[in-house]
mmCIF file of C-alpha atoms in Angstrom:
data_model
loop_
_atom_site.group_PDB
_atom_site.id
_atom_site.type_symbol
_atom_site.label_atom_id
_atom_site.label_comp_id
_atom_site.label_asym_id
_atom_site.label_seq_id
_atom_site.Cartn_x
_atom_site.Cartn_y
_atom_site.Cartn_z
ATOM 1 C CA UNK M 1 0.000 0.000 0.000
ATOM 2 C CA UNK M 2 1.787 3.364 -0.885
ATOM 3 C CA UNK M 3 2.690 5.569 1.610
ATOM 4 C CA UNK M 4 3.374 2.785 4.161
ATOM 5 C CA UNK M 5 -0.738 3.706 4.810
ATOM 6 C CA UNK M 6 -0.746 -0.025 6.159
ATOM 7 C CA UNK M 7 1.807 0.353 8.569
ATOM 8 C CA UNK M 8 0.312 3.332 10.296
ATOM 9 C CA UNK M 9 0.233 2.950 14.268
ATOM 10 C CA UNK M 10 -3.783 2.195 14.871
ATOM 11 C CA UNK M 11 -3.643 4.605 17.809
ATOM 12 C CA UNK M 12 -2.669 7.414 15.257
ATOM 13 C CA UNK M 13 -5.489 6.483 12.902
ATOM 14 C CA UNK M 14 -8.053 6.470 15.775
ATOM 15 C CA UNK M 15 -6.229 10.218 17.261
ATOM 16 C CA UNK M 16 -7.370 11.331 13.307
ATOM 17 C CA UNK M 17 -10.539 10.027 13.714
ATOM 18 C CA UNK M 18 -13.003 13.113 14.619
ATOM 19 C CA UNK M 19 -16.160 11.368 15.851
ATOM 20 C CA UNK M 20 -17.968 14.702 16.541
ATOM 21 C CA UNK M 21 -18.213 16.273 13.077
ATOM 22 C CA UNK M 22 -19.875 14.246 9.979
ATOM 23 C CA UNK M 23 -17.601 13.181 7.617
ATOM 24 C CA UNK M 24 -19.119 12.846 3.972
ATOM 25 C CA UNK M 25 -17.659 9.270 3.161
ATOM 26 C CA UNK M 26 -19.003 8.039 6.281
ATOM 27 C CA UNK M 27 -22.652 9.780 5.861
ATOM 28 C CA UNK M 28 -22.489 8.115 2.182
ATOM 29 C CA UNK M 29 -21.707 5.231 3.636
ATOM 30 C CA UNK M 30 -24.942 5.316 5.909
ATOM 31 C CA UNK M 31 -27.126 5.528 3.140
ATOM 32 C CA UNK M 32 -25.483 2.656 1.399
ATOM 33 C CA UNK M 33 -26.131 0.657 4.650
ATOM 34 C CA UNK M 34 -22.945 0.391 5.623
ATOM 35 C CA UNK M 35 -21.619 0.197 9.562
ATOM 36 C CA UNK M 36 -18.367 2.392 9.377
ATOM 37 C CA UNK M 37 -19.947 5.350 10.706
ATOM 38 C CA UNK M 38 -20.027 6.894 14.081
ATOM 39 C CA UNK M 39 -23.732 9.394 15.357
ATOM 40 C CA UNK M 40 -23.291 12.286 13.952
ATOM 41 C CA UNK M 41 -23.053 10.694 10.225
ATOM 42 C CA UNK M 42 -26.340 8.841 10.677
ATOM 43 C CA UNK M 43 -27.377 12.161 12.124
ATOM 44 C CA UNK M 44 -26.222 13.850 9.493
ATOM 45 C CA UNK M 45 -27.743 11.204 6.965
ATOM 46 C CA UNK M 46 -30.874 11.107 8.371
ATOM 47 C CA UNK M 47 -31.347 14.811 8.333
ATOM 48 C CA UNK M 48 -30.872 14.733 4.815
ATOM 49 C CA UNK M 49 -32.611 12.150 4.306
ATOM 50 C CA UNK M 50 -36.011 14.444 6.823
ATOM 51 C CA UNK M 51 -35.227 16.981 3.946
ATOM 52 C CA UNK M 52 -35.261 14.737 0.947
ATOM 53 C CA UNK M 53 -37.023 11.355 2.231
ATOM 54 C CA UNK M 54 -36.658 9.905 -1.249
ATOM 55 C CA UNK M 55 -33.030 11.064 -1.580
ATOM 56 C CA UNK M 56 -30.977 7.776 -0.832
ATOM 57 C CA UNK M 57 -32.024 7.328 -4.491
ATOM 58 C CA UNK M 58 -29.396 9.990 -5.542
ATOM 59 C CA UNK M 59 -26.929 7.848 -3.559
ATOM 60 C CA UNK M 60 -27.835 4.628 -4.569
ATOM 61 C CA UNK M 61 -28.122 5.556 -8.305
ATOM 62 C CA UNK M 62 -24.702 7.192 -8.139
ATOM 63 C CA UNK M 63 -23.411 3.978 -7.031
ATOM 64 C CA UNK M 64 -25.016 2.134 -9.400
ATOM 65 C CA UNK M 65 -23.026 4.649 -12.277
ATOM 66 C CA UNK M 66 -19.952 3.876 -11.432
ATOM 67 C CA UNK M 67 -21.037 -0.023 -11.453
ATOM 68 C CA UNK M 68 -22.159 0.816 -15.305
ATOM 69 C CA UNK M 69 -19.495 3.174 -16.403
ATOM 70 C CA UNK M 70 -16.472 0.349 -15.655
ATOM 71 C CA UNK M 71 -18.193 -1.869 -16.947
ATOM 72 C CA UNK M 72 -18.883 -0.263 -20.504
ATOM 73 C CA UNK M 73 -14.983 0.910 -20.137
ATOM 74 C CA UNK M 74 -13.450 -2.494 -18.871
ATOM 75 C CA UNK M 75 -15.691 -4.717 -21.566
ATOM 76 C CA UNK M 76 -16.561 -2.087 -24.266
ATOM 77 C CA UNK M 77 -13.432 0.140 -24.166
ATOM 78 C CA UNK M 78 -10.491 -2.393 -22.959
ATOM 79 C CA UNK M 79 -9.561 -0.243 -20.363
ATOM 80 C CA UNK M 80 -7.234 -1.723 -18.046
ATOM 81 C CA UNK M 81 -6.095 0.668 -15.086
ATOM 82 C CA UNK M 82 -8.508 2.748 -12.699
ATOM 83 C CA UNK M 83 -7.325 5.329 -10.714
ATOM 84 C CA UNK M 84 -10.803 6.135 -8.199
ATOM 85 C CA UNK M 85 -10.353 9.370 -5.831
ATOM 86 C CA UNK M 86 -12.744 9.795 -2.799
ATOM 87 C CA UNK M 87 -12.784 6.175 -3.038
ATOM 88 C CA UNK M 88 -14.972 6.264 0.241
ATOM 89 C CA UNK M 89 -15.823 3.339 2.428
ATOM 90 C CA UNK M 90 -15.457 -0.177 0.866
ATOM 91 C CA UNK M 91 -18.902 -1.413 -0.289
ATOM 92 C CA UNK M 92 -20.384 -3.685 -2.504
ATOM 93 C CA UNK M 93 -19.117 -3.821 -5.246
ATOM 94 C CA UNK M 94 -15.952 -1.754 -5.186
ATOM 95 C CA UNK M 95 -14.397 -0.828 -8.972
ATOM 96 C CA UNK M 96 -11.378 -3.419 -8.681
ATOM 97 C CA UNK M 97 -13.936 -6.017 -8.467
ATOM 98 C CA UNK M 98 -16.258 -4.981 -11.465
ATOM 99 C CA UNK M 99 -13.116 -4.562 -13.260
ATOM 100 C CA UNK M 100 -11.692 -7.656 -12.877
ATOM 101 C CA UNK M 101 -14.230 -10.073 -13.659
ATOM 102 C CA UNK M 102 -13.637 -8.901 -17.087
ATOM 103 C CA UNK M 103 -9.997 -8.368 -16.982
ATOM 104 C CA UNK M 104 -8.450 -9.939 -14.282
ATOM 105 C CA UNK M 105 -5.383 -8.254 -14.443
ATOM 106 C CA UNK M 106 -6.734 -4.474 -14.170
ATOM 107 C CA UNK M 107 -5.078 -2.410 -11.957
ATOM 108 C CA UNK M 108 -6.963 -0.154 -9.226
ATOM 109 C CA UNK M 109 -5.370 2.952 -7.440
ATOM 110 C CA UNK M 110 -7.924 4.008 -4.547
ATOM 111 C CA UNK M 111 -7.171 7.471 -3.147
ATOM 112 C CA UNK M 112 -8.739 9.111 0.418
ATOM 113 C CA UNK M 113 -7.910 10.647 3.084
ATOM 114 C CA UNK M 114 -10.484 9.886 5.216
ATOM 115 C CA UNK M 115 -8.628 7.813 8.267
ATOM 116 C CA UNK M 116 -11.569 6.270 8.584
ATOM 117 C CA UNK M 117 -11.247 4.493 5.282
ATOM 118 C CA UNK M 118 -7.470 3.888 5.694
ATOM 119 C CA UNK M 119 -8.396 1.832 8.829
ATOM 120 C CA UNK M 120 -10.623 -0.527 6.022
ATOM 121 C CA UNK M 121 -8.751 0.105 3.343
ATOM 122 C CA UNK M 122 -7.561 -4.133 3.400
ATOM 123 C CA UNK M 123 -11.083 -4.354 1.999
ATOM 124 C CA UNK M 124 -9.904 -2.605 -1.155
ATOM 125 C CA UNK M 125 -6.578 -4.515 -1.798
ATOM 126 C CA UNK M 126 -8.672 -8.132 -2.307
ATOM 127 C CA UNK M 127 -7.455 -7.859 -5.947
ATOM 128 C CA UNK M 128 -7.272 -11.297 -8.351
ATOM 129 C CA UNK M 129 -3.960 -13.355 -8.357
ATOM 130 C CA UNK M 130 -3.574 -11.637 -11.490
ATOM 131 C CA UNK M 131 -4.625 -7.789 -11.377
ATOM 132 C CA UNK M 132 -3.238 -5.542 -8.533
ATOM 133 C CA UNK M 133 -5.401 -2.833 -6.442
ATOM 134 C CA UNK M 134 -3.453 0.020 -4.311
ATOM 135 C CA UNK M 135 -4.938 2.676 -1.425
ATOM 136 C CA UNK M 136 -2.804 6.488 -1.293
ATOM 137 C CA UNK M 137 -3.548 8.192 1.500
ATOM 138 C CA UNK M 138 -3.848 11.324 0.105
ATOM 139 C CA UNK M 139 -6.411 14.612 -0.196
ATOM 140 C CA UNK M 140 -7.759 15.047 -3.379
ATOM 141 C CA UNK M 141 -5.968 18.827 -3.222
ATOM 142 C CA UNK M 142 -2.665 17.133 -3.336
ATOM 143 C CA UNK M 143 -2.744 16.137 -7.156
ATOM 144 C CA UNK M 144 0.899 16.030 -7.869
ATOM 145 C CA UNK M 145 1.165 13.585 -4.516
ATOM 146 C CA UNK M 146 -1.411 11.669 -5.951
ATOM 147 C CA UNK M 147 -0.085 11.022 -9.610
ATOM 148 C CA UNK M 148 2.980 10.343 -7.831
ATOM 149 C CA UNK M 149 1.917 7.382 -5.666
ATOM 150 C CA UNK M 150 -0.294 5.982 -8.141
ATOM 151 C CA UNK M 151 2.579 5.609 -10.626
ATOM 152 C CA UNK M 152 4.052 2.848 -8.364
ATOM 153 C CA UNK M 153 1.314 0.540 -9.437
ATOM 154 C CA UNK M 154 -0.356 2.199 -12.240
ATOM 155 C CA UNK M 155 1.669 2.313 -16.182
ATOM 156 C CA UNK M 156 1.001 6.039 -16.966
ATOM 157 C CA UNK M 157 2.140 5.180 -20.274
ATOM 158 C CA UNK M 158 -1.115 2.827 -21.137
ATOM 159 C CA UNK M 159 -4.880 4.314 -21.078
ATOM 160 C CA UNK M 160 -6.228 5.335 -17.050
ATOM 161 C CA UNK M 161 -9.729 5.729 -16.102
ATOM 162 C CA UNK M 162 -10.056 8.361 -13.434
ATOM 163 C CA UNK M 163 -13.231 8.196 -11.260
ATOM 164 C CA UNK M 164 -14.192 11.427 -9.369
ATOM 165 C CA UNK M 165 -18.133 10.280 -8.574
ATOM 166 C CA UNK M 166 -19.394 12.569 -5.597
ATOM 167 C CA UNK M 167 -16.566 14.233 -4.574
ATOM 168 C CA UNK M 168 -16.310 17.523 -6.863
ATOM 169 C CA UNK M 169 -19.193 19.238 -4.747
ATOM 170 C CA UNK M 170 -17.197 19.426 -1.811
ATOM 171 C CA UNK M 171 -15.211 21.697 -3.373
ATOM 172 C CA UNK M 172 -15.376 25.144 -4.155
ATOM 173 C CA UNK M 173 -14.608 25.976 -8.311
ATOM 174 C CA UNK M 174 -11.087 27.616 -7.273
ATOM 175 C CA UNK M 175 -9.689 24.405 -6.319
ATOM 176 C CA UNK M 176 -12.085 22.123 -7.787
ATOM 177 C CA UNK M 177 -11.382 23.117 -12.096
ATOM 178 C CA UNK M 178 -7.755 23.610 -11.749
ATOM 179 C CA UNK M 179 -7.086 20.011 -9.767
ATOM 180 C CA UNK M 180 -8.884 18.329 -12.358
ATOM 181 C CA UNK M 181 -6.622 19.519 -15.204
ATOM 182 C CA UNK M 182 -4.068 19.041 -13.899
ATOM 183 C CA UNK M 183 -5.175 14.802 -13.033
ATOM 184 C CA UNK M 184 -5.836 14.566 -16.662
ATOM 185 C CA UNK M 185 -2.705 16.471 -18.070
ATOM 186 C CA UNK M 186 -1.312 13.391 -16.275
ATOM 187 C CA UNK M 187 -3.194 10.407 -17.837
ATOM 188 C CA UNK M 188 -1.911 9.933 -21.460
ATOM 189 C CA UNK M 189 -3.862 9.355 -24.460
ATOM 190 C CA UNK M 190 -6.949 6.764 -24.237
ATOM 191 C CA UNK M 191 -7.531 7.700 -20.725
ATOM 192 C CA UNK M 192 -11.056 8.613 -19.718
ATOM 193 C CA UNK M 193 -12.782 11.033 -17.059
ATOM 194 C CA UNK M 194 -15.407 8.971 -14.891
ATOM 195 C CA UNK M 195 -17.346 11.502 -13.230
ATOM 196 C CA UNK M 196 -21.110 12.591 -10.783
ATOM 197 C CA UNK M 197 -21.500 15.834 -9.579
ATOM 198 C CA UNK M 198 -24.938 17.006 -7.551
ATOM 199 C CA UNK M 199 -26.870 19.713 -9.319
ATOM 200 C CA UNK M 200 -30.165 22.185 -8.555
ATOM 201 C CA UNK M 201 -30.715 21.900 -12.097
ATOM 202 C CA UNK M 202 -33.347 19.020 -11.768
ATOM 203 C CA UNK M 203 -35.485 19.379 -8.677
ATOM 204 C CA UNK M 204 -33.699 22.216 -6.781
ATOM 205 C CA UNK M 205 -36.524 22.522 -3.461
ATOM 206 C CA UNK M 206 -35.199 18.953 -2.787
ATOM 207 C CA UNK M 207 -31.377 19.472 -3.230
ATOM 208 C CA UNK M 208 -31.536 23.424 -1.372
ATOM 209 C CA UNK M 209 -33.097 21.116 1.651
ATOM 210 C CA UNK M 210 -30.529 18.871 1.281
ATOM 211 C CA UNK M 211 -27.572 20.951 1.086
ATOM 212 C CA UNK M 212 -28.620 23.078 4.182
ATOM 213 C CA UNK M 213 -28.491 20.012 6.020
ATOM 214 C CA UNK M 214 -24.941 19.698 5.208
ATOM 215 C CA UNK M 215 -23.668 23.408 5.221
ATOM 216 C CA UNK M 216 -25.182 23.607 8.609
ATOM 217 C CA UNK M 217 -22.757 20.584 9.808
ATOM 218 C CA UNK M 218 -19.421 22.929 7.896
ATOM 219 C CA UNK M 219 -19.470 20.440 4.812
ATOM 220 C CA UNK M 220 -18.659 22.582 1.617
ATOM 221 C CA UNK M 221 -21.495 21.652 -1.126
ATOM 222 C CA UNK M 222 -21.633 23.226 -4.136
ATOM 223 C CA UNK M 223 -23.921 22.557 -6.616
ATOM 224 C CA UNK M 224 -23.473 23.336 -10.191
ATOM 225 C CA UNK M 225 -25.322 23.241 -13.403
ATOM 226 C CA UNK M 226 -24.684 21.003 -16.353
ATOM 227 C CA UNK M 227 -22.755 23.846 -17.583
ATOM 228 C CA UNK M 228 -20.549 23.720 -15.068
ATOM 229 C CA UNK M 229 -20.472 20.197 -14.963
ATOM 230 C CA UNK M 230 -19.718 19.628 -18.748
ATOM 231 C CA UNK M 231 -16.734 22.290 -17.922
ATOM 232 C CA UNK M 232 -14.520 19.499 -15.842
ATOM 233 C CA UNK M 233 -14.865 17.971 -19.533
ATOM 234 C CA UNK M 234 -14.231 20.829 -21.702
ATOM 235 C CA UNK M 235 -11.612 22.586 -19.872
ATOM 236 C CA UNK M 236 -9.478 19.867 -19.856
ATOM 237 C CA UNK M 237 -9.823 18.553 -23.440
ATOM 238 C CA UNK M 238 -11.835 16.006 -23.210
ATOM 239 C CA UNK M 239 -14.533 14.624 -25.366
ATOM 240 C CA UNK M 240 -17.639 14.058 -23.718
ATOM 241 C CA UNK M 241 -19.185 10.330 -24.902
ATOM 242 C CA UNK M 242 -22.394 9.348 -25.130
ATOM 243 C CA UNK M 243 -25.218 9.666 -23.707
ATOM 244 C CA UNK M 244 -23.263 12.766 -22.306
ATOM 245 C CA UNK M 245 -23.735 14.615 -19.510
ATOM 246 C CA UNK M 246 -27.121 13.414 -18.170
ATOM 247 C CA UNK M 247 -29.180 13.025 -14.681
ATOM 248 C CA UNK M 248 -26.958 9.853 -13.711
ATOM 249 C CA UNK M 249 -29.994 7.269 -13.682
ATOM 250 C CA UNK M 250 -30.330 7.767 -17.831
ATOM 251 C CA UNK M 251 -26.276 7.198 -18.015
ATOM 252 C CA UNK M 252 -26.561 4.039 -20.440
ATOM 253 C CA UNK M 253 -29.405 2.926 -17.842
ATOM 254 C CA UNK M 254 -29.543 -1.081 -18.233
ATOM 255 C CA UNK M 255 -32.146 -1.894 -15.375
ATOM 256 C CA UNK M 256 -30.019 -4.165 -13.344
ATOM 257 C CA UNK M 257 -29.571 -2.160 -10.158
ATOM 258 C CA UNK M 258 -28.718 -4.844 -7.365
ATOM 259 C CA UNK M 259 -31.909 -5.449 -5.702
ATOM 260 C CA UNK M 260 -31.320 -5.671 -1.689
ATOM 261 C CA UNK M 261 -32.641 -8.847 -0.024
ATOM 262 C CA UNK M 262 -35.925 -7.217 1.822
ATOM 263 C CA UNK M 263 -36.273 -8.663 5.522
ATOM 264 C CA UNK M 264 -40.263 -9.356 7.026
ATOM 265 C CA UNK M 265 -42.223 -6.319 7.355
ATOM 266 C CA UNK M 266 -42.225 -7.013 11.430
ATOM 267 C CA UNK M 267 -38.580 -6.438 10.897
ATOM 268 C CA UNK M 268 -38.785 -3.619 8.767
ATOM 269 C CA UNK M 269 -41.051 -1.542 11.001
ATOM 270 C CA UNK M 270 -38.953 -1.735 13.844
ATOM 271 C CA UNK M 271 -36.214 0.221 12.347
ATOM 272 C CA UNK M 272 -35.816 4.035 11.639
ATOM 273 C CA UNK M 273 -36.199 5.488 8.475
ATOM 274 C CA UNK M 274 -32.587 5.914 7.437
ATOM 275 C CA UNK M 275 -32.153 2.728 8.317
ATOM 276 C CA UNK M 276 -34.819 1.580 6.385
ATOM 277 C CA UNK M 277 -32.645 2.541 3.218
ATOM 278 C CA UNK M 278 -30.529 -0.105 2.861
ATOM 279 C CA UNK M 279 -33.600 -2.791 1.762
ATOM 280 C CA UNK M 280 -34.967 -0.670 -0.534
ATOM 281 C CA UNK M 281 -35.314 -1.297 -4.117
ATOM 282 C CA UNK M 282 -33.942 1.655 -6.582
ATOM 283 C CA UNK M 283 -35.049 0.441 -9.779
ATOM 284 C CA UNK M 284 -38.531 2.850 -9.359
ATOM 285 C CA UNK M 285 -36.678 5.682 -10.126
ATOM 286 C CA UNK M 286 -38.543 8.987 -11.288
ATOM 287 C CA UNK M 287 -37.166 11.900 -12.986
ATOM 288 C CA UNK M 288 -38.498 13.598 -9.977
ATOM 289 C CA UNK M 289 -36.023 11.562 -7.383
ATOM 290 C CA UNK M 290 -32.856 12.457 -9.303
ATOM 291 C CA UNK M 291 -30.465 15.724 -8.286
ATOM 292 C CA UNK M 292 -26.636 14.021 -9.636
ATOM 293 C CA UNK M 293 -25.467 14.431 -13.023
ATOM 294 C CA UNK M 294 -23.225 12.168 -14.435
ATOM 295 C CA UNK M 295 -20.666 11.559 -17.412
ATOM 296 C CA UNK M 296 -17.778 9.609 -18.934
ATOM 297 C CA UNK M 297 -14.932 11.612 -20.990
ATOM 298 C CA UNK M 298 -12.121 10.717 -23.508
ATOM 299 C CA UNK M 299 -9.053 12.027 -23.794
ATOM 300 C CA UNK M 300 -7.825 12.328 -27.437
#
């Protein structure tokens, strides 16, 4: 693991560990049903969720894009090398696993900084005996420190997908445009742009609610228009492919969101609505649910 992230003292990890402010991989990871999280991020989740009760769909769906978009690149595209940052919490199914049923030897860089997600970040090394998977403990504002880690396991000579899927509204356009040039100035020829971004373009009472939940905790959480969006693209060179920059549950939509296993309904209505989430079924998806936009770019 670069960085020696492995080797880290656990005390150290656990002294980086703020358990009284919500982290957004850990609130994500809520509404994926996951159990790395600590009170205030299922506070935090289920105030969002009081503001927006059918927004674990945004989460959910945005999940389910990044399941689609490796796939089409791994199986359509050939591409062989990921490099995912704001990886988040591991969760079913992480990208070195969709990769790698179709090309067991891909290669997967994970990047954080969350310590949170160092402490699982084992979870993400499971590679194949043949392919290879990596973790960088690194902020996504360190670019230069991330290109420079991920080049001990990733060929920067051959085609690199680079996922940034819900991280870009968490920060603000002066950092956020120039960071992502200068990631794919980096990736040579063939390489592609996997990337979600929340928007008030589509139903903006919902995502306002939403995003004062957040603000009010100190997250940053900007929301920008397609526009804005289709600038990561534009500014740095890229060509945007088809179906283009769209609300992320019409990105090459193939109806085969995982379907959770749904417990009795005695079961069910002993538990809370957030954590209610994690059994329910995505696949009735309305335009009307939907606040992420989402889009997959070439570089030339």
């Amino acid at each position: 693991m670069s960085g020696d992230a492995l080797s880290q003292d656990p005390a150290e990890l656990r002294r980086r560990i703020d358990t009284t402010k919500a982290h957004p991989a850990r609130v994500y990871d809520v509404f994926l049903g996951g159990k790395d999280n600590y009170p205030v991020d299922r506070a935090a989740a289920a105030a969002a969720l009081a503001a927006n009760p059918r927004g674990y769909l945004d989460v959910r769906h945005n999940r389910d894009f990044l399941r689609r978009a490796v796939t089409a690149l791994v199986q359509k595209d050939g591409i062989r090398q990921f490099l995912d940052v704001g990886t988040g919490l591991p969760t079913a199914e992480n990208v070195h696993q969709i990769a790698q049923r179709t090309i067991p030897d891909a290669r997967v860089v994970y990047v954080d900084n969350d310590p949170v997600v160092l402490a699982h970040a084992q979870a993400l090394l499971t590679s194949g005996p043949e392919g290879r998977t990596d973790y960088v403990d690194a902020d996504f504002k360190s670019p230069a420190q991330i290109i420079e880690q991920a080049a001990k396991t990733l060929d920067f000579g051959q085609p690199i997908a680079l996922c940034l899927v819900a991280i870009l509204h968490f920060v603000e356009d002066e950092e956020a445009y120039p960071i992502v040039r200068e990631l794919v100035d980096a990736l040579p020829a063939g390489s592609r742009l996997v990337l979600s971004h929340l928007t008030e373009d589509l139903n903006p009472e919902n995502i306002r609610a939403v995003q004062r939940t957040y603000t009010e905790r100190g997250f940053t959480f900007v929301l920008r228009t397609r526009a804005e969006v289709e600038r990561f693209f534009t500014e740095s060179s890229l060509e945007v492919v088809e179906p283009g920059v769209v609300p992320v549950h019409h990105w090459r939509a193939d109806n085969a969101a995982p379907v959770p296993d749904r417990p009795e309904e005695s079961y069910l209505a002993g538990l809370d609505d957030i954590e209610k989430v994690r059994y329910a079924d995505i696949n009735d998806v309305t335009d009307a649910d939907i606040n992420v936009y989402a889009g997959v770019g070439n570089k030339a």
